[in-house]
Coordinates of C-alpha atoms and ligand atoms in Angstrom, one line a residue:
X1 CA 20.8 9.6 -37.1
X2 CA 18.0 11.7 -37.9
X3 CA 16.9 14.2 -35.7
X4 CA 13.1 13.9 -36.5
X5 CA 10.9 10.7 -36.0
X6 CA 9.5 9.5 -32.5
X7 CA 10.7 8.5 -29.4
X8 CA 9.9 5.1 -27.8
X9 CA 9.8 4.9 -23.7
X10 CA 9.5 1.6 -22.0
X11 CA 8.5 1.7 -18.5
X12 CA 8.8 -1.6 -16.9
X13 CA 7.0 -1.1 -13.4
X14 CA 6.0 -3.4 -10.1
X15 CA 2.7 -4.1 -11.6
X16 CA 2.7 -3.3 -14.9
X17 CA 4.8 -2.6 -18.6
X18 CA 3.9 0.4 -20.2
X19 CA 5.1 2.0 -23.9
X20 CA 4.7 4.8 -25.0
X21 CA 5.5 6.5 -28.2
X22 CA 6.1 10.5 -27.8
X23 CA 6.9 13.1 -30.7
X24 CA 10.5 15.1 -30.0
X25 CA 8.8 17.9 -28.4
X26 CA 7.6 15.2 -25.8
X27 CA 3.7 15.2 -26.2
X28 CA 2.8 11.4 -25.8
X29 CA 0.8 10.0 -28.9
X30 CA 0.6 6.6 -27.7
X31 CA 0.6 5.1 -24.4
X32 CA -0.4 1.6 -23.3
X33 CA 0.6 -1.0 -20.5
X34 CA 0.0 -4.9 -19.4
X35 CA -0.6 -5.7 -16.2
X36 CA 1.4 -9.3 -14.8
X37 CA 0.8 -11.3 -11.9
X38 CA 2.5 -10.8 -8.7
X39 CA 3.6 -14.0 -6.7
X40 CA 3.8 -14.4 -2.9
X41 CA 5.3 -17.8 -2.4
X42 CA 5.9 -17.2 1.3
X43 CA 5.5 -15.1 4.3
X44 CA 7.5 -11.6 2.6
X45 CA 8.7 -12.9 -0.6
X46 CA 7.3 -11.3 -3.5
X47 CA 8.2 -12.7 -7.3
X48 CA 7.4 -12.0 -11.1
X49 CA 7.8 -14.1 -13.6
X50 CA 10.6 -12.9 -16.2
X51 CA 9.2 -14.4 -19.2
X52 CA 5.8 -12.5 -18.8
X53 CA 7.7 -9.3 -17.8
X54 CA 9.4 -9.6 -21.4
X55 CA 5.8 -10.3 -23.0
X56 CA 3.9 -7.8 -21.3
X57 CA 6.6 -5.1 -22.3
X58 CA 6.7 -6.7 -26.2
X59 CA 2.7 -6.0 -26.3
X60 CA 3.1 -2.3 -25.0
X61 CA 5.9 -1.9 -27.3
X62 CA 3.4 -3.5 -30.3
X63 CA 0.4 -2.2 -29.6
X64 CA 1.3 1.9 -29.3
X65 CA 3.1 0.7 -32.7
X66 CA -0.1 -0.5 -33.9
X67 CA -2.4 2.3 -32.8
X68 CA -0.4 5.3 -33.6
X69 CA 0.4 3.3 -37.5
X70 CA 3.8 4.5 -36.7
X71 CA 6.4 2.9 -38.9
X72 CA 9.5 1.1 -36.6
X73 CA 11.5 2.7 -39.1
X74 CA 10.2 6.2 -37.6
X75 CA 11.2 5.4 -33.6
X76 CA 14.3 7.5 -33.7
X77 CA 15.5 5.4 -30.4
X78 CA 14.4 3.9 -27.5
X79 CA 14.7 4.3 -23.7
X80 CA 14.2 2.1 -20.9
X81 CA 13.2 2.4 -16.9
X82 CA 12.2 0.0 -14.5
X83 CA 11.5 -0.9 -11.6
X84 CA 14.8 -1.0 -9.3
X85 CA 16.0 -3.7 -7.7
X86 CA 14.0 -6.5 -8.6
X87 CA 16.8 -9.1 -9.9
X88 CA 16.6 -11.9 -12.6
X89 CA 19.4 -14.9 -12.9
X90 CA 19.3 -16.9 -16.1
X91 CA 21.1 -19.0 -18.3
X92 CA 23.2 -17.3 -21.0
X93 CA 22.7 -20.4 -23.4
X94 CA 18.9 -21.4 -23.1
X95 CA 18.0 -17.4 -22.5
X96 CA 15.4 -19.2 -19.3
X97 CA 15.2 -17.6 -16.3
X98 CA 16.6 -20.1 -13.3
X99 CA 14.4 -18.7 -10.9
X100 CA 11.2 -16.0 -10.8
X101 CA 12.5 -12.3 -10.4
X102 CA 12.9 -11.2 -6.8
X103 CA 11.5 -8.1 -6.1
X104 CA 12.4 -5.3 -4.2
X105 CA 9.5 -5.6 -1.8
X106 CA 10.8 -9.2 -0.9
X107 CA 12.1 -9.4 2.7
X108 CA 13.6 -13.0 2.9
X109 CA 17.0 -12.2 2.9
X110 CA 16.5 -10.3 6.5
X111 CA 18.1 -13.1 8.7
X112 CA 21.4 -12.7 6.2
X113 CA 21.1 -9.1 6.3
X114 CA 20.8 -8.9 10.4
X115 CA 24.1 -10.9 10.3
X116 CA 26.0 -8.0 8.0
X117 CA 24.7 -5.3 10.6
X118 CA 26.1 -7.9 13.6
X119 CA 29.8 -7.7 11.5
X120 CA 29.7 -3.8 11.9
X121 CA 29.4 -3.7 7.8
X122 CA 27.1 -0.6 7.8
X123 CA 29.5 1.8 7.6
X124 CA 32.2 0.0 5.1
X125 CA 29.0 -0.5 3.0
X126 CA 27.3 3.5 3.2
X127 CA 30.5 4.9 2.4
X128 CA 30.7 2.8 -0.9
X129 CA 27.4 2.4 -1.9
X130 CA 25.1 5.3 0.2
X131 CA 22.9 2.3 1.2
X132 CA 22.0 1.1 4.3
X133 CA 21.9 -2.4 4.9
X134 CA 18.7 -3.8 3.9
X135 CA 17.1 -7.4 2.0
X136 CA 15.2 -4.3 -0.3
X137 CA 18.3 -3.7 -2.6
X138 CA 19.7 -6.4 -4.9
X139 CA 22.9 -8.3 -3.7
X140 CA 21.7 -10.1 -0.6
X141 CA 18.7 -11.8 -3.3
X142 CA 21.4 -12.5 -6.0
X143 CA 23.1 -14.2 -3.2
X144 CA 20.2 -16.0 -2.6
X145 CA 19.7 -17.4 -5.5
X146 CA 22.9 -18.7 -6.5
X147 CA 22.9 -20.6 -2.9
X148 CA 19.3 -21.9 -2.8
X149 CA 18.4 -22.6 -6.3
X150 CA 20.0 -25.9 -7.7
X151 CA 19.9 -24.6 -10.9
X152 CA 21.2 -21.1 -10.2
X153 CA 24.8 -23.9 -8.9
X154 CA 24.3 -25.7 -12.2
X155 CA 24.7 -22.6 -14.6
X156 CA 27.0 -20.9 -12.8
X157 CA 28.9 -24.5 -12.5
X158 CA 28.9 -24.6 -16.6
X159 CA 29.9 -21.1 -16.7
X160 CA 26.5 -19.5 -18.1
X161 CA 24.8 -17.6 -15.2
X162 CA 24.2 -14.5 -15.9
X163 CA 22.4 -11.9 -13.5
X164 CA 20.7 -8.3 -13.9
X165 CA 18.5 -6.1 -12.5
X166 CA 14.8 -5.7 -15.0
X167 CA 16.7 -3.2 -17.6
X168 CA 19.4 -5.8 -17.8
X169 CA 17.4 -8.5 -18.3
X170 CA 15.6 -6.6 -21.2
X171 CA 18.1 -5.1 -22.9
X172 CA 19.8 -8.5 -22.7
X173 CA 16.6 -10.4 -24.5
X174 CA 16.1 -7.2 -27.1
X175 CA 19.2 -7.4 -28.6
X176 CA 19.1 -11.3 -28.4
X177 CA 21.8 -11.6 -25.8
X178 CA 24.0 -9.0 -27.9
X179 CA 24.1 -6.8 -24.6
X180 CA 24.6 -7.4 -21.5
X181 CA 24.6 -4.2 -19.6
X182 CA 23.1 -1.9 -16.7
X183 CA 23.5 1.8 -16.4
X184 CA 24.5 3.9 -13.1
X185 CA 21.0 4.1 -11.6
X186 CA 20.4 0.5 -11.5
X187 CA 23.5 -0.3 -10.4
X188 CA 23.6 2.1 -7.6
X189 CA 20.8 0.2 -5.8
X190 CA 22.3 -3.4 -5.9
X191 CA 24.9 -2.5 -2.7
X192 CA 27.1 -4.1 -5.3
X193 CA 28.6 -0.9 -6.8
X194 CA 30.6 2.1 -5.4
X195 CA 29.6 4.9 -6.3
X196 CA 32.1 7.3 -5.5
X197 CA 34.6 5.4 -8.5
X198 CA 31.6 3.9 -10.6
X199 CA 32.5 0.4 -10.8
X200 CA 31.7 -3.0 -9.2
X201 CA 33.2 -3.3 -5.6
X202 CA 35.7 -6.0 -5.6
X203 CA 35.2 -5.8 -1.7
X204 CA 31.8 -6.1 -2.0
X205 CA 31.6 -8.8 -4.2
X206 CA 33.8 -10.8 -1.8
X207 CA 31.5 -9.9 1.0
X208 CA 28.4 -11.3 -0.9
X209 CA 30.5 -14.3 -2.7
X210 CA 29.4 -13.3 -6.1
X211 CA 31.8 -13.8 -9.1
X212 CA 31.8 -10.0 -11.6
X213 CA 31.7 -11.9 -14.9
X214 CA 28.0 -12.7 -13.9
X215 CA 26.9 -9.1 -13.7
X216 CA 26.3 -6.5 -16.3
X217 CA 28.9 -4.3 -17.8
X218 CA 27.8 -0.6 -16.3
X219 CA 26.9 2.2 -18.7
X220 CA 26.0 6.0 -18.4
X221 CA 22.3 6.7 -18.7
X222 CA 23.4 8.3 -22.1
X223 CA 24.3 5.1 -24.0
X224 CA 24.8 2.6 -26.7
X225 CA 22.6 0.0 -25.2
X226 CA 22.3 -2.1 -28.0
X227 CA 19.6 -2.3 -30.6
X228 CA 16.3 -4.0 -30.4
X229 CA 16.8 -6.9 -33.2
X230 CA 14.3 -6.4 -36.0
X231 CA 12.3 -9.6 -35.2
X232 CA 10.6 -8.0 -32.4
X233 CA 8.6 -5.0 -34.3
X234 CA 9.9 -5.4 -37.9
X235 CA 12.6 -2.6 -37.8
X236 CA 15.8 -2.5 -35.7
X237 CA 15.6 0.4 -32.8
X238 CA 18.3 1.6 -30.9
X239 CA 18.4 1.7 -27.3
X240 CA 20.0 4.7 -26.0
X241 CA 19.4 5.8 -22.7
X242 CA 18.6 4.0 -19.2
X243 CA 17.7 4.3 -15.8
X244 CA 15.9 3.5 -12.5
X245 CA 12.5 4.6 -12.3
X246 CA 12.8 7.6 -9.6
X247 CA 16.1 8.2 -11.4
X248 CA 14.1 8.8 -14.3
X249 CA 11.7 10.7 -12.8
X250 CA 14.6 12.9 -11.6
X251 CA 15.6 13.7 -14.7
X252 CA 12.0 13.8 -16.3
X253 CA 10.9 16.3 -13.6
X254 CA 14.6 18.5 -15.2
X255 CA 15.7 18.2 -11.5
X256 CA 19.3 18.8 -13.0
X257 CA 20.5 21.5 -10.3
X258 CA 21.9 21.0 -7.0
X259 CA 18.8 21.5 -4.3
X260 CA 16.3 20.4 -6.9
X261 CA 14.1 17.8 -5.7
X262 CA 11.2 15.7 -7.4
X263 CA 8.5 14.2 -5.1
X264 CA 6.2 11.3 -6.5
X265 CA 3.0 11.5 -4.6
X266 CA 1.8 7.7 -5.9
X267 CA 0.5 5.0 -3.3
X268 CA 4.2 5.7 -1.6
X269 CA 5.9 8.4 -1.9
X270 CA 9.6 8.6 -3.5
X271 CA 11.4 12.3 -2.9
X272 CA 15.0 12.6 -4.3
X273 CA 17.4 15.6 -4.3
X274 CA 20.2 16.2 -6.7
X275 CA 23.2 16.6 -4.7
X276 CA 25.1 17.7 -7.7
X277 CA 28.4 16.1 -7.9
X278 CA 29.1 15.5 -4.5
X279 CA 28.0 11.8 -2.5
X280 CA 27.0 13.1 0.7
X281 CA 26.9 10.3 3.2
X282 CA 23.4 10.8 4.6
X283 CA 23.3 11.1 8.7
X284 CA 19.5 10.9 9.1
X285 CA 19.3 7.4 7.3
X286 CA 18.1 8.7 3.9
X287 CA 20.3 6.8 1.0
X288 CA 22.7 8.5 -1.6
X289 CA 22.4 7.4 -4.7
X290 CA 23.5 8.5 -8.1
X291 CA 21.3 10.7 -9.9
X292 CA 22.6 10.2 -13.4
X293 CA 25.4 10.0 -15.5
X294 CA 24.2 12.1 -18.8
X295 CA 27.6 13.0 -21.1
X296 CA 30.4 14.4 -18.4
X297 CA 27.6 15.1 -16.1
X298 CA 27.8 13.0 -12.9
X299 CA 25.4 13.7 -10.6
X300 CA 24.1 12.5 -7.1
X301 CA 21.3 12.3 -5.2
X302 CA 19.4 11.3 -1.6
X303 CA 16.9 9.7 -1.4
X304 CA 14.1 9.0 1.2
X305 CA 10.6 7.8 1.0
X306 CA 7.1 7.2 2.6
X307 CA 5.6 4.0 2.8
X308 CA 2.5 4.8 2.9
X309 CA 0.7 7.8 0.5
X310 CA -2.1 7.3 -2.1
X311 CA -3.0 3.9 0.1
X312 CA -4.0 6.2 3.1
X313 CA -6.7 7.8 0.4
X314 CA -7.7 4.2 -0.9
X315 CA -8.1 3.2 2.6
X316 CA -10.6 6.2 3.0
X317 CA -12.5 5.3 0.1
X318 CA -12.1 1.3 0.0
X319 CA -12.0 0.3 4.2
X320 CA -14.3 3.5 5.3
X321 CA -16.8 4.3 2.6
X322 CA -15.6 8.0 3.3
X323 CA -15.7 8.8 -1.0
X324 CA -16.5 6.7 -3.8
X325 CA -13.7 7.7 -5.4
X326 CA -10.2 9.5 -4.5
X327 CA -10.2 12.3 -6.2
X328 CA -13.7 13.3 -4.1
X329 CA -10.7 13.6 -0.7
X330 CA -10.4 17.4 -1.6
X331 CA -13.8 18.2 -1.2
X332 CA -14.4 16.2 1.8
X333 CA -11.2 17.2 3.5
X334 CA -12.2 20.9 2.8
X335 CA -14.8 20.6 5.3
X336 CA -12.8 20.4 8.0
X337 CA -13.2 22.3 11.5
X338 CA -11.1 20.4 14.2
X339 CA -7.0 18.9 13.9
X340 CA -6.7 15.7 14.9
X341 CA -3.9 13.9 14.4
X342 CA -3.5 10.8 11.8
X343 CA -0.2 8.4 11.7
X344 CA -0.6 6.0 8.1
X345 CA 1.7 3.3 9.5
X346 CA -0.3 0.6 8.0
X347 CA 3.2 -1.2 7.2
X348 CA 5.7 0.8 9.7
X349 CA 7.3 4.1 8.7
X350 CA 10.1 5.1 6.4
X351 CA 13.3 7.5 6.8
X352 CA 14.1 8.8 9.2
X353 CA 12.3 6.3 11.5
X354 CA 12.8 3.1 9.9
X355 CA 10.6 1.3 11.9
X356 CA 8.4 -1.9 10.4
X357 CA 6.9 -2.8 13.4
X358 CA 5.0 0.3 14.4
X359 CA 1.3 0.1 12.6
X360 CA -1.1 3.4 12.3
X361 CA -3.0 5.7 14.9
X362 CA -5.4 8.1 14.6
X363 CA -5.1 10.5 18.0
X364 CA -7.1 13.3 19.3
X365 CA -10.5 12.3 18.6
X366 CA -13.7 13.7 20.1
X367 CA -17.3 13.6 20.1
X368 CA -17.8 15.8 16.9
X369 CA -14.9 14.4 14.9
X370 CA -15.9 14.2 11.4
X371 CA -14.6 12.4 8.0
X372 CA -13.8 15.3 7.0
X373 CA -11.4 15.9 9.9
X374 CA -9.6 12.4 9.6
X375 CA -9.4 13.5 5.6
X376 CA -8.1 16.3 6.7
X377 CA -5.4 14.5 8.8
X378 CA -4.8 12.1 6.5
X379 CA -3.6 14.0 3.7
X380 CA -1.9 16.4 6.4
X381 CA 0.0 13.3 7.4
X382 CA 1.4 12.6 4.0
X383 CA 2.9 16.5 4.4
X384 CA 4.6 16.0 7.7
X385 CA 6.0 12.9 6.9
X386 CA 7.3 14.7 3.3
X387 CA 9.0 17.8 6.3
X388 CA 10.3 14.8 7.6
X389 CA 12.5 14.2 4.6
X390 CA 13.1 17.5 4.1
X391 CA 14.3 18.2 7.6
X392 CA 16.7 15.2 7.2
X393 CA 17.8 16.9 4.0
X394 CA 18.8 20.2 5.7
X395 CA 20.5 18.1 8.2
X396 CA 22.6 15.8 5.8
X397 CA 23.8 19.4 3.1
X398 CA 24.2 23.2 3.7
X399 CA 20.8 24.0 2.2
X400 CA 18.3 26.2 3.3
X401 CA 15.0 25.7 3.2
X402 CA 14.7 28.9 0.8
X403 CA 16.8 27.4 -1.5
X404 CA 14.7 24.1 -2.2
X405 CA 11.6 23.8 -5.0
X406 CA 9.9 20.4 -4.8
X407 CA 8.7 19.4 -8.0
X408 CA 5.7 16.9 -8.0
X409 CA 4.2 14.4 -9.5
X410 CA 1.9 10.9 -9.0
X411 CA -1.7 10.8 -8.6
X412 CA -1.9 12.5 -5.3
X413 CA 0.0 15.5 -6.8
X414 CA -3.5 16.6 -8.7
X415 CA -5.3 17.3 -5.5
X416 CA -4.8 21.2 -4.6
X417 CA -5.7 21.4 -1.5
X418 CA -2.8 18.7 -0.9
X419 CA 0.3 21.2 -2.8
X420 CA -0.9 23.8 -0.5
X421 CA -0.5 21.9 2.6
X422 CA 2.8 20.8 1.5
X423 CA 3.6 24.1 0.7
X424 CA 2.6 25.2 4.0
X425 CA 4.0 22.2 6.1
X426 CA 6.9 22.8 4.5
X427 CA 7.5 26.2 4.0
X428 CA 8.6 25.0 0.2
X429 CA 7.3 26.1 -3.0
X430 CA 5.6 23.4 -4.9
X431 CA 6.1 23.4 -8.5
X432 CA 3.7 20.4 -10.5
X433 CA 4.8 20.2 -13.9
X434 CA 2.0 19.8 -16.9
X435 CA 2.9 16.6 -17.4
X436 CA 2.9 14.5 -14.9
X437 CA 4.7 11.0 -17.2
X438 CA 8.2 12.2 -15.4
X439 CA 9.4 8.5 -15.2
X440 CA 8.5 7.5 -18.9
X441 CA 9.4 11.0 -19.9
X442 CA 13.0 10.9 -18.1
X443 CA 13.9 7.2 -20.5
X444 CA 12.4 9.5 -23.3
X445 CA 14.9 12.5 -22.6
X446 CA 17.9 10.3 -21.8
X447 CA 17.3 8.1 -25.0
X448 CA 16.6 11.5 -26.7
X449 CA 20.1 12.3 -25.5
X450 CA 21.6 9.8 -27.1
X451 CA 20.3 10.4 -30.6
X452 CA 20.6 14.2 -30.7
X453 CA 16.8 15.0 -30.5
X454 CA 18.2 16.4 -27.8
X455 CA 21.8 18.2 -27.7
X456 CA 22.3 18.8 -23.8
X457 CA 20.0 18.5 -20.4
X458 CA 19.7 22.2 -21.3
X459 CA 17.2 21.4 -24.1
X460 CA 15.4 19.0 -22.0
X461 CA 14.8 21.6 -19.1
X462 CA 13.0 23.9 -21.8
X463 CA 10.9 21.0 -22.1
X464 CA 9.2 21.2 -18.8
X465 CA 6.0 23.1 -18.5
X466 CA 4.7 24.5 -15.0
X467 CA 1.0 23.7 -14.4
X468 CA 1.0 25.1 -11.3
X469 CA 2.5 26.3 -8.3
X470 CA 2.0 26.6 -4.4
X471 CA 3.6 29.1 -2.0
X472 CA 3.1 28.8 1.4
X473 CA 0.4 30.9 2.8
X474 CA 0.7 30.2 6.6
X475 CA 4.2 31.6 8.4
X476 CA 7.1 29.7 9.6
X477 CA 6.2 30.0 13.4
X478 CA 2.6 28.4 12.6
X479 CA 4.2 26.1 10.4
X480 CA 6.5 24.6 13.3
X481 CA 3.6 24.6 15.8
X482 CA 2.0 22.1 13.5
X483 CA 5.0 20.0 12.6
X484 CA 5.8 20.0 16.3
X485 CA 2.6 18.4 17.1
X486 CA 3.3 15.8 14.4
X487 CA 6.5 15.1 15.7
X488 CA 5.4 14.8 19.4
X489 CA 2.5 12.3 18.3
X490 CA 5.1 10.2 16.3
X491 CA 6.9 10.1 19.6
X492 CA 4.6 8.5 21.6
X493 CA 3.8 6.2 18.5
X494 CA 6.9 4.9 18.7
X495 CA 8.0 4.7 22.2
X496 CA 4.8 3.2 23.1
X497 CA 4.1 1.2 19.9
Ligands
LIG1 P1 1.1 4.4 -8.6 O1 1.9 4.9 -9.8 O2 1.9 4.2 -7.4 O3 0.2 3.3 -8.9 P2 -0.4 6.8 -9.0 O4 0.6 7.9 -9.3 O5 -1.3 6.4 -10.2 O6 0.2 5.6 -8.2 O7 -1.4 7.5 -7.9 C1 -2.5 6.7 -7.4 C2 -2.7 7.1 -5.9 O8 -3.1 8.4 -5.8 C3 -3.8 6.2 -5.4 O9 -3.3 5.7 -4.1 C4 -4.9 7.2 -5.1 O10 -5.6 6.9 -3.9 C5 -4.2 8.6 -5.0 N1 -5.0 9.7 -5.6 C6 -5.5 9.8 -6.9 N2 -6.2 11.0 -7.0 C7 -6.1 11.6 -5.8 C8 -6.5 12.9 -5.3 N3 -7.2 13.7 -6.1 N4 -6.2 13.2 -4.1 C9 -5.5 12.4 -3.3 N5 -5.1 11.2 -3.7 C10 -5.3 10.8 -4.9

């Protein structure tokens, strides 16, 4: 294969498909994406369609072809991530969906999963899979299907039920059901998979009745996925590299070394740490997962995140009028002269808590509180609850907190004033990379892999660009008085709540 020509990367999100064409030093020349409709059937359940998944990605994929007047022929090979979790089931023959694609936000298989917990599975099911029990990952909804939907009994009945996460149920469709396969990431989040021996769980699959010959064959993220077949964009393009959006943003963020960790700072928050090759069965309820597999390199990685992020900034400019827009938080957050304290539970709180039911707070308010203070707090908030993770992190490995860097990205990542609380909260250096496409950029890299663009994850850490960083400026003693008064507040949250 030739080691010049482009690289495609196809991000398949929650609410949107993007493409986006880069050159092999990985500045983006193209980008574009399609927003779909999200369905809420019921009370918790939230659904996409498959089919306009597949179209919205096809008309990415066509028009950064179109704009850029890039020849197919020129796409040197193709990566894929997506959004994790979410699960399709269709019928091998007729290539339709059975059902609408469950996504990972959809709570209705709680009841089933309250019932594991009550057989004392959570254990038997950490130590294989580094999840805890929970309707957000992807066997409990599989399960679902195949017992509520009549046609879901039908196909399997005839022998032609096949099931996938989003990357599966692409890859499947672009190489017109050549391929049917998944790589590492994705199949680390299904509670389907071990991960200390990389295969489907035979026990597992017993537990949740479902039959291995309708999942995907598991690759590395560095693989022969198939090729696109030529009557999508004219040309044939390989695919040849895969994995799970944070997962990709992992490795687009060149978090290849044990103690690296990538935070996205979007409308949640998603912080992973490369473990290096050790699964490390997380005491403070954050997940293990597998980082990558990239060539002999098998890495892993845990995993916490924040519910609530960006939103508490929306909620500032879209419930209180504060700004008119969110990048204006900095300024207004700068004039700050009093601490009070601000907990964003608008939909419970993540690890280490765990806790849907509590719902937000703001504490400590008097008769000169300003917007500027509950800015303040808010963003402050997003910086505890980021010490949080990291103090769950130093629990669950032998790391200090000098030996961590946390690289960032998403949109709240551009607001300074944020980095250096983080920095400060956290007594972590901040690092935020010049550009910020880490997911898109990781299917890039892995796909760039695969080709030779790129000989080794060597060549793809030159690749990353510091924009910035933050050290912290306050010391470690003030630094713990203000955590501490973060933690006592969260307290009283919850035991009152
Ligand atoms: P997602 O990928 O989850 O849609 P993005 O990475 O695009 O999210 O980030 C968008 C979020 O970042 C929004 O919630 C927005 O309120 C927040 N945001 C954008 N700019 C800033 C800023 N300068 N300071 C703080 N938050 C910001």
């Amino acid at each position: 294969m030739s080691l010049d020509g482009y690289l495609l990367s196809i991000d398949q999100g929650t609410t949107s498909s993007r493409a986006l064409i880069l050159d092999i030093q990985g500045n983006i020349i193209s980008q574009k994406n399609f927003e779909f409709k999200q369905y809420f059937p019921n009370d918790g359940w939230v659904e996409h369609d498959p089919i306009e998944i597949l179209k919205t990605t096809q008309d990415a994929i066509n028009f950064v072809i179109r704009e850029t007047n890039i020849s197919p022929k020129d796409i040197n090979i193709a990566g894929i991530t997506n959004q994790r979790e979410t699960v399709v089931a269709w019928n091998k023959i007729t290539g339709k969906p059975v059902y609408n694609a469950i996504v990972w936000q959809d709570r209705r298989t709680e009841n089933f999963c309250e019932t594991l917990r009550e057989k004392n599975l959570t254990k038997l099911i950490q130590s294989k899979t580094g999840l805890i029990i929970d309707p957000y990952f992807s066997a409990t909804k599989i399960k679902w299907i195949i017992e509520n939907i009549e046609e879901a009994k039908k196909t399997i009945h005839e022998n032609n039920l096949l099931v996938g996460t989003i990357d599966s149920w692409l890859v499947w469709n672009f190489t017109k059901g050549e391929c049917h396969y998944t790589d590492v990431t994705n199949a680390s989040r299904t509670m389907l998979y071990n991960i200390n021996e990389d295969c489907w769980d035979d026990e597992l699959l017993n537990i949740f009745n479902i039959n291995k010959n309708i999942l995907p064959d598991v690759k590395n993220c560095v693989d022969d996925f198939g090729t696109i077949d030529s009557s999508f964009f004219g040309e044939k393009i390989s695919i040849g590299g895969v994995a799970g959006d944070q997962q990709a943003a992992t490795i687009g963020q060149a978090c290849f070394k044990e103690g690296m960790v990538k935070s996205t700072y979007g409308t949640g928050c998603f912080l992973l740490m490369n473990t290096g090759n050790k699964f490390i069965e997380s005491e403070s309820k954050l997940l293990s997962t597998k980082a990558y597999n990239i060539f002999d390199k098998r890495d892993f990685a845990l995993e916490g995140s924040i519910f609530n992020a960006g939103t508490v900034v929306q909620w500032m400019r879209d419930e209180m009028n504060f700004i008119n827009d969110a990048s204006k938080v900095e300024e207004l957050a700068n004039n700050s002269t009093n601490e009070i304290q601000f907990i964003p539970a608008f939909t419970g709180l993540g690890a280490p808590y765990w806790n849907s039911d509590v719902r937000g707070q703001i504490t400590g308010i008097t008769r000169d509180t300003s917007k500027a203070d509950i800015a303040m707090a808010a963003l402050k908030s997003i910086c505890y609850q980021t010490r949080d993770l990291i103090e769950c992190l130093l629990k669950d490995t032998e790391l200090k907190s000098n030996d961590f860097t946390i690289r960032v990205d998403g949109g709240m990542s551009k607001n300074n004033l944020m980095m250096q609380l983080l920095s400060d909260i956290t007594q972590i250096r901040i690092e935020r990379p010049l550009n910020q496409e880490s997911t898109a950029m990781g299917a890039a890299y892995l796909a760039g892999m695969k080709s030779g663009v790129y000989k080794d994850v060597a060549e793809v850490e030159k690749l990353w660009k510091t924009d910035r960083k933050f050290e912290p400026t306050i010391s470690l003693d003030e630094a713990d008085q203000q955590y501490n008064r973060w933690l006592k507040t969260v307290k009283g949250l919850i035991n009152n709540g």
